[in-house]
Amino acid sequence: MMKGRPKKRKMGTIDYGIFYTVLILVAIGTVMIYSASSYFAMFKQHDSTAFLKKQLIACALGAIALFVFMAIDYHKLKRVTGILMVVTVPLLFAVYLFEPTNGAYRWIKLGPLSFQPSELAKYVVVLFLAWHLTKKGDGIKDFWHGVIPPLCVGGLYAGMVLAQKNLSVAALIMIVTFVLLFVAGGQNKHMFGVVAPTLVAAALVFALGEEYRRDRMLNFLDPWKDAADKGYQLIQSFYALGAGGLTGLGLGQSRQKTIYMPEPHNDFIFSIIGEELGLIGCLVIISLFVFLIWRGVKVAMEARDTYGSLLAMGITSIIGFQAIINIAVVTGSMPVTGVPLPFISYGGTSLAITMTAMGVLLNISRQRVGKED
């Protein structure tokens, strides 16, 4: 990979594979959010379109951001990385000024609007690592001076997110930090001999250190042991996926969304997709994410410089790991944790910021090696 910033070139065309895949995922997400939330919204807010309206606003903002960042040279992000890092810290602490939701302090609430700073923190860490590791160069091969400092920065933001009782996003930040350190040239003996075991051990300590997390860790192995409480949501997910069969019950025909599944439009929306669109619908969603990840990695490999390569890999890694974790949780393959399905789960902050990140990825694709000048 080339290092430093290349001379200014005329931008080429975007990766249309990524562009259209994002549009399709957002479109599917919008339709499924309405389908999954309509009964819940009518029951709770007396308006079947309550969640759809909010998601459409986020979708519009995200679309604007996508086109703006698709046009702006991604190298300019270096200038604002430090500012974003500083601004994100008070935002992560500001959540404690507002009432918690389900016992967790994760949102800044301003009237009908809310903002989740942890969604921003994920990408701020990626921006920092892409800039820092490009500057570090071969110094990454030195464990104490190359690996530990960026690992500590990632750990600092992960720690602030963890304090909000959000282990899943904290773990995601550390996973992406590990990936970028490895891709940037970290030695195998450091990454797999020291860093990986340490991160796994830390994750287990935090996961088992509090009773509610320990219950989650153990409950997914046998959710029927406490079917009325801790295992309830996962069991409802199984019922939804099982009822869908091969072709599904039909769009809008889910039974589990009728107050059986808690907040079906959020992290467990994939189970509603399985119930209404069946195995075929689930495989289409998974295939779209696989294609998006493949194209994202391809953009990273063909980026004109190290900074673009690391930035593309970081953005792609967040999307990929979130999708894997969400689908694994919904299908009972790992403990229940609160990670939304990118582009599809309800959440304005997540959708708007993720679409912004896609704009950056598309801009990197416009400047790949081999593009016309």
Coordinates of C-alpha atoms in Angstrom, one line a residue:
M1 CA 0.0 0.0 0.0
M2 CA 1.2 3.5 -0.8
K3 CA 1.9 5.8 2.2
G4 CA 1.1 9.5 2.5
R5 CA -1.2 11.5 0.4
P6 CA -1.0 11.2 -3.4
K7 CA -1.1 14.2 -5.6
K8 CA -4.5 15.6 -6.2
R9 CA -6.4 13.8 -8.9
K10 CA -9.7 14.1 -10.5
M11 CA -12.2 11.8 -8.9
G12 CA -13.5 8.8 -10.8
T13 CA -16.9 7.1 -10.5
I14 CA -18.1 5.6 -7.2
D15 CA -18.5 1.9 -6.5
Y16 CA -22.1 1.4 -7.7
G17 CA -22.2 -2.0 -6.1
I18 CA -21.9 -0.5 -2.7
F19 CA -24.2 2.4 -3.6
Y20 CA -27.1 0.3 -4.8
T21 CA -26.6 -2.3 -2.0
V22 CA -26.9 0.5 0.6
L23 CA -30.0 1.8 -1.1
I24 CA -31.6 -1.6 -1.2
L25 CA -30.8 -2.3 2.5
V26 CA -32.2 1.1 3.6
A27 CA -35.3 0.5 1.5
I28 CA -35.8 -3.0 3.0
G29 CA -35.2 -1.6 6.5
T30 CA -37.7 1.2 6.1
V31 CA -40.4 -1.2 4.9
M32 CA -39.7 -3.7 7.6
I33 CA -39.6 -1.1 10.4
Y34 CA -43.1 -0.1 9.5
S35 CA -44.2 -3.6 9.3
A36 CA -42.6 -4.6 12.6
S37 CA -43.5 -1.5 14.5
S38 CA -47.0 -0.7 13.3
Y39 CA -48.9 -2.8 15.9
F40 CA -46.5 -1.8 18.7
A41 CA -46.7 1.9 17.8
M42 CA -50.5 1.8 17.7
F43 CA -50.6 0.1 21.1
K44 CA -48.1 2.4 22.7
Q45 CA -48.5 5.7 20.9
H46 CA -51.8 5.4 19.1
D47 CA -50.1 6.1 15.8
S48 CA -49.1 3.1 13.6
T49 CA -46.6 5.2 11.7
A50 CA -44.8 6.8 14.7
F51 CA -41.6 4.9 14.3
L52 CA -41.7 5.0 10.5
K53 CA -41.9 8.9 10.5
K54 CA -38.8 9.2 12.7
Q55 CA -36.9 6.7 10.6
L56 CA -37.8 8.5 7.4
I57 CA -36.4 11.7 8.9
A58 CA -33.1 9.9 9.8
C59 CA -33.1 8.4 6.3
A60 CA -33.4 11.8 4.7
L61 CA -30.6 13.2 6.8
G62 CA -28.5 10.2 6.1
A63 CA -29.0 10.4 2.4
I64 CA -27.9 14.1 2.4
A65 CA -24.8 13.2 4.4
L66 CA -24.1 10.3 2.1
F67 CA -24.1 12.4 -1.0
V68 CA -22.1 15.2 0.7
F69 CA -19.3 13.0 2.0
M70 CA -19.3 11.1 -1.3
A71 CA -18.2 14.3 -2.9
I72 CA -15.7 15.6 -0.3
D73 CA -12.2 14.3 -0.5
Y74 CA -11.8 11.9 2.4
H75 CA -8.3 13.2 3.2
K76 CA -10.0 16.4 4.6
L77 CA -11.3 14.2 7.5
K78 CA -7.8 14.3 8.9
R79 CA -8.3 18.0 9.8
V80 CA -11.4 17.3 11.9
T81 CA -10.4 14.0 13.5
G82 CA -9.0 15.7 16.6
I83 CA -12.0 18.0 16.9
L84 CA -14.4 15.0 16.7
M85 CA -12.4 13.1 19.3
V86 CA -12.6 15.9 21.7
V87 CA -16.3 16.6 21.1
T88 CA -17.3 13.0 21.4
V89 CA -16.0 12.8 25.0
P90 CA -18.4 15.3 26.6
L91 CA -21.2 13.8 24.4
L92 CA -20.5 10.4 25.9
F93 CA -20.8 11.9 29.4
A94 CA -23.8 14.1 28.6
V95 CA -26.0 11.0 28.5
Y96 CA -26.0 10.9 32.3
L97 CA -27.9 14.2 32.3
F98 CA -31.0 12.5 30.9
E99 CA -33.3 9.8 32.2
P100 CA -32.1 6.3 31.5
T101 CA -34.0 4.0 29.2
N102 CA -34.4 0.4 30.4
G103 CA -31.8 1.2 33.1
A104 CA -29.1 2.3 30.6
Y105 CA -27.7 5.8 30.0
R106 CA -27.1 5.9 26.2
W107 CA -29.2 8.7 24.7
I108 CA -29.2 12.5 24.7
K109 CA -32.9 13.4 24.5
L110 CA -34.1 16.7 23.1
G111 CA -37.9 16.7 23.0
P112 CA -39.0 14.1 20.4
L113 CA -35.4 13.7 19.1
S114 CA -32.6 11.7 20.6
F115 CA -28.9 11.1 19.8
Q116 CA -26.8 8.1 20.8
P117 CA -23.1 9.3 21.1
S118 CA -21.8 5.7 21.1
E119 CA -22.7 5.4 17.4
L120 CA -20.5 8.4 16.7
A121 CA -17.7 7.0 18.9
K122 CA -17.3 3.9 16.8
Y123 CA -16.4 5.9 13.7
V124 CA -14.4 8.5 15.6
V125 CA -12.1 5.7 16.7
V126 CA -11.8 4.5 13.1
L127 CA -10.9 8.0 12.0
F128 CA -8.2 8.3 14.6
L129 CA -6.7 4.9 14.0
A130 CA -6.6 5.4 10.2
W131 CA -4.8 8.7 10.7
H132 CA -2.5 7.6 13.5
L133 CA -1.5 4.3 12.0
T134 CA -0.7 5.9 8.6
K135 CA 1.5 8.4 10.4
K136 CA 3.1 5.6 12.5
G137 CA 4.1 3.5 9.4
D138 CA 6.5 0.7 10.2
G139 CA 6.6 1.8 13.8
I140 CA 3.5 -0.4 14.3
K141 CA 5.9 -3.3 14.5
D142 CA 7.1 -2.0 17.9
F143 CA 4.8 -3.3 20.5
W144 CA 5.1 -0.7 23.2
H145 CA 5.3 2.4 20.9
G146 CA 3.3 1.1 17.9
V147 CA 0.6 -1.1 19.3
I148 CA -0.1 0.0 22.9
P149 CA -0.8 3.7 22.3
P150 CA -3.6 3.3 19.7
L151 CA -4.9 0.3 21.7
C152 CA -5.2 2.6 24.8
V153 CA -7.1 5.2 22.8
G154 CA -9.5 2.6 21.5
G155 CA -9.8 1.3 25.1
L156 CA -10.5 4.8 26.4
Y157 CA -13.5 5.3 24.2
A158 CA -14.6 1.7 24.7
G159 CA -14.4 2.3 28.5
M160 CA -16.7 5.3 28.3
V161 CA -19.2 3.4 26.2
L162 CA -19.0 0.4 28.7
A163 CA -19.8 2.8 31.5
Q164 CA -23.2 3.3 29.8
K165 CA -23.8 -0.4 30.2
N166 CA -23.2 -1.0 26.5
L167 CA -20.8 -3.9 26.4
S168 CA -21.7 -4.8 22.9
V169 CA -20.6 -1.5 21.3
A170 CA -17.5 -1.3 23.6
A171 CA -16.5 -4.8 22.4
L172 CA -17.2 -3.7 18.8
I173 CA -14.8 -0.8 19.2
M174 CA -12.1 -3.0 20.5
I175 CA -12.6 -5.6 17.7
V176 CA -12.3 -3.0 15.0
T177 CA -9.2 -1.5 16.8
F178 CA -7.6 -5.0 16.7
V179 CA -8.5 -5.4 13.0
L180 CA -7.0 -2.1 12.0
L181 CA -3.8 -2.7 14.1
F182 CA -3.4 -6.1 12.3
V183 CA -4.1 -4.7 8.8
A184 CA -1.7 -1.8 9.5
G185 CA 1.1 -4.3 10.0
G186 CA 1.1 -5.4 13.6
Q187 CA 3.2 -8.4 14.1
N188 CA 1.4 -11.8 14.6
K189 CA 3.2 -12.5 17.8
H190 CA 2.0 -9.2 19.3
M191 CA -1.5 -9.3 17.9
F192 CA -2.4 -13.0 18.4
G193 CA 0.1 -13.8 21.2
V194 CA -0.7 -10.8 23.5
V195 CA -3.5 -8.5 22.3
A196 CA -6.1 -11.0 21.2
P197 CA -5.9 -13.1 24.4
T198 CA -6.0 -10.0 26.5
L199 CA -9.1 -8.6 24.8
V200 CA -10.9 -12.0 25.1
A201 CA -10.0 -12.2 28.8
A202 CA -11.2 -8.6 29.4
A203 CA -14.5 -9.3 27.5
L204 CA -15.1 -12.4 29.7
V205 CA -14.4 -10.5 32.9
F206 CA -16.8 -7.7 32.0
A207 CA -19.4 -10.1 30.6
L208 CA -19.4 -12.3 33.7
G209 CA -18.6 -9.5 36.2
E210 CA -22.2 -8.3 36.6
E211 CA -25.2 -10.5 37.3
Y212 CA -27.4 -9.3 34.4
R213 CA -24.6 -9.8 31.9
R214 CA -23.7 -13.2 33.4
D215 CA -27.4 -14.3 33.1
R216 CA -27.3 -13.3 29.5
M217 CA -24.2 -15.2 28.8
L218 CA -25.5 -18.4 30.4
N219 CA -29.2 -18.0 29.5
F220 CA -28.8 -18.2 25.7
L221 CA -27.6 -21.8 26.1
D222 CA -31.0 -22.8 27.5
P223 CA -33.5 -19.9 27.2
W224 CA -36.4 -22.2 28.2
K225 CA -34.9 -22.5 31.7
D226 CA -36.4 -19.0 32.4
A227 CA -38.8 -18.7 29.5
A228 CA -41.0 -16.1 31.2
D229 CA -38.2 -13.6 31.9
K230 CA -34.6 -13.8 30.8
G231 CA -35.1 -16.2 27.9
Y232 CA -38.4 -14.7 26.7
Q233 CA -37.1 -12.5 23.9
L234 CA -34.9 -15.2 22.4
I235 CA -37.7 -17.7 22.5
Q236 CA -40.0 -15.3 20.7
S237 CA -37.3 -14.9 18.1
F238 CA -37.2 -18.7 17.6
Y239 CA -41.0 -18.8 17.3
A240 CA -40.9 -16.1 14.6
L241 CA -38.1 -17.7 12.6
G242 CA -39.7 -21.1 12.8
A243 CA -43.1 -19.8 11.8
G244 CA -41.7 -18.2 8.7
G245 CA -40.5 -21.4 7.1
L246 CA -39.1 -21.1 3.6
T247 CA -41.2 -18.3 2.1
G248 CA -42.7 -16.6 5.2
L249 CA -46.2 -15.7 6.3
G250 CA -46.2 -12.6 4.0
L251 CA -45.3 -9.0 4.5
G252 CA -47.2 -7.5 7.5
Q253 CA -48.5 -10.9 8.6
S254 CA -46.1 -11.5 11.6
R255 CA -47.8 -12.7 14.7
Q256 CA -44.9 -12.3 17.1
K257 CA -44.8 -8.5 16.5
T258 CA -48.3 -8.2 18.1
I259 CA -46.8 -7.5 21.6
Y260 CA -45.2 -10.9 21.9
M261 CA -41.8 -9.7 20.8
P262 CA -40.6 -6.7 22.9
E263 CA -39.9 -3.8 20.6
P264 CA -39.8 -5.9 17.4
H265 CA -38.5 -3.1 15.3
N266 CA -35.2 -2.8 17.2
D267 CA -32.4 -5.3 17.6
F268 CA -34.6 -8.4 16.8
I269 CA -36.1 -7.1 13.6
F270 CA -34.3 -9.9 11.7
S271 CA -36.6 -12.4 13.4
I272 CA -39.6 -10.5 12.1
I273 CA -38.1 -10.6 8.6
G274 CA -37.7 -14.3 9.0
E275 CA -41.3 -14.7 10.0
E276 CA -42.8 -12.5 7.2
L277 CA -40.3 -13.2 4.4
G278 CA -39.1 -16.6 5.4
L279 CA -35.7 -18.3 5.0
I280 CA -35.5 -16.8 1.5
G281 CA -35.9 -13.3 2.8
C282 CA -33.2 -13.9 5.5
L283 CA -30.8 -15.3 2.9
V284 CA -31.3 -12.2 0.7
I285 CA -30.4 -9.9 3.6
I286 CA -27.4 -12.0 4.5
S287 CA -26.3 -12.0 0.8
L288 CA -26.6 -8.2 0.6
F289 CA -24.3 -7.8 3.6
V290 CA -21.8 -10.4 2.3
F291 CA -21.7 -8.5 -1.0
L292 CA -21.3 -5.1 0.8
I293 CA -18.5 -6.4 2.9
W294 CA -16.7 -7.9 -0.1
R295 CA -17.0 -4.6 -2.0
G296 CA -15.8 -2.7 1.0
V297 CA -12.7 -4.9 1.5
K298 CA -12.1 -4.5 -2.3
V299 CA -12.2 -0.7 -1.9
A300 CA -9.8 -0.9 1.0
M301 CA -7.3 -3.1 -1.0
E302 CA -7.4 -0.8 -4.0
A303 CA -7.3 2.5 -2.1
R304 CA -4.7 5.0 -3.3
D305 CA -3.0 5.3 0.0
T306 CA -2.7 3.7 3.4
Y307 CA -5.0 6.2 5.1
G308 CA -7.8 5.4 2.6
S309 CA -7.2 1.7 2.9
L310 CA -7.4 1.7 6.7
L311 CA -10.4 4.0 6.7
A312 CA -12.3 1.8 4.3
M313 CA -11.4 -1.3 6.3
G314 CA -12.5 0.2 9.5
I315 CA -15.9 1.3 8.1
T316 CA -16.4 -2.1 6.5
S317 CA -15.4 -3.9 9.7
I318 CA -18.0 -2.0 11.8
I319 CA -20.8 -2.9 9.3
G320 CA -19.6 -6.5 9.0
F321 CA -19.2 -7.3 12.6
Q322 CA -22.5 -5.6 13.6
A323 CA -24.4 -7.7 11.0
I324 CA -22.7 -10.9 12.2
I325 CA -23.3 -10.2 15.9
N326 CA -27.0 -9.2 15.3
I327 CA -27.9 -12.2 13.2
A328 CA -26.0 -14.5 15.6
V329 CA -27.9 -13.1 18.6
V330 CA -31.3 -13.4 16.9
T331 CA -30.7 -17.0 15.8
G332 CA -29.4 -18.0 19.3
S333 CA -25.8 -18.5 18.2
M334 CA -24.4 -16.2 20.8
P335 CA -25.6 -14.4 24.0
V336 CA -28.2 -11.7 23.6
T337 CA -26.7 -8.3 23.3
G338 CA -27.9 -4.9 22.0
V339 CA -26.3 -4.5 18.5
P340 CA -28.6 -3.2 15.8
L341 CA -28.7 -4.6 12.3
P342 CA -27.1 -1.9 10.1
F343 CA -29.5 0.0 7.8
I344 CA -32.4 -2.2 9.0
S345 CA -33.0 -1.9 12.7
Y346 CA -34.9 1.1 14.0
G347 CA -32.6 3.9 15.2
G348 CA -32.1 7.3 13.7
T349 CA -28.6 8.0 15.0
S350 CA -27.4 4.6 13.8
L351 CA -28.9 5.0 10.3
A352 CA -27.8 8.6 9.8
I353 CA -24.2 8.0 10.9
T354 CA -23.9 4.7 9.1
M355 CA -25.0 6.3 5.9
T356 CA -22.5 9.1 6.4
A357 CA -19.8 6.5 6.8
M358 CA -21.0 4.9 3.5
G359 CA -20.5 8.3 1.9
V360 CA -16.9 8.3 3.0
L361 CA -16.4 4.7 1.8
L362 CA -17.8 5.7 -1.6
N363 CA -15.5 8.7 -1.8
I364 CA -12.5 6.4 -1.2
S365 CA -13.9 4.2 -4.0
R366 CA -13.8 7.2 -6.3
Q367 CA -10.0 7.5 -5.8
R368 CA -9.0 3.9 -6.1
V369 CA -5.9 2.9 -8.0
G370 CA -6.8 2.3 -11.7
K371 CA -9.6 5.0 -11.7
E372 CA -9.4 7.4 -14.5
D373 CA -7.8 10.8 -13.6

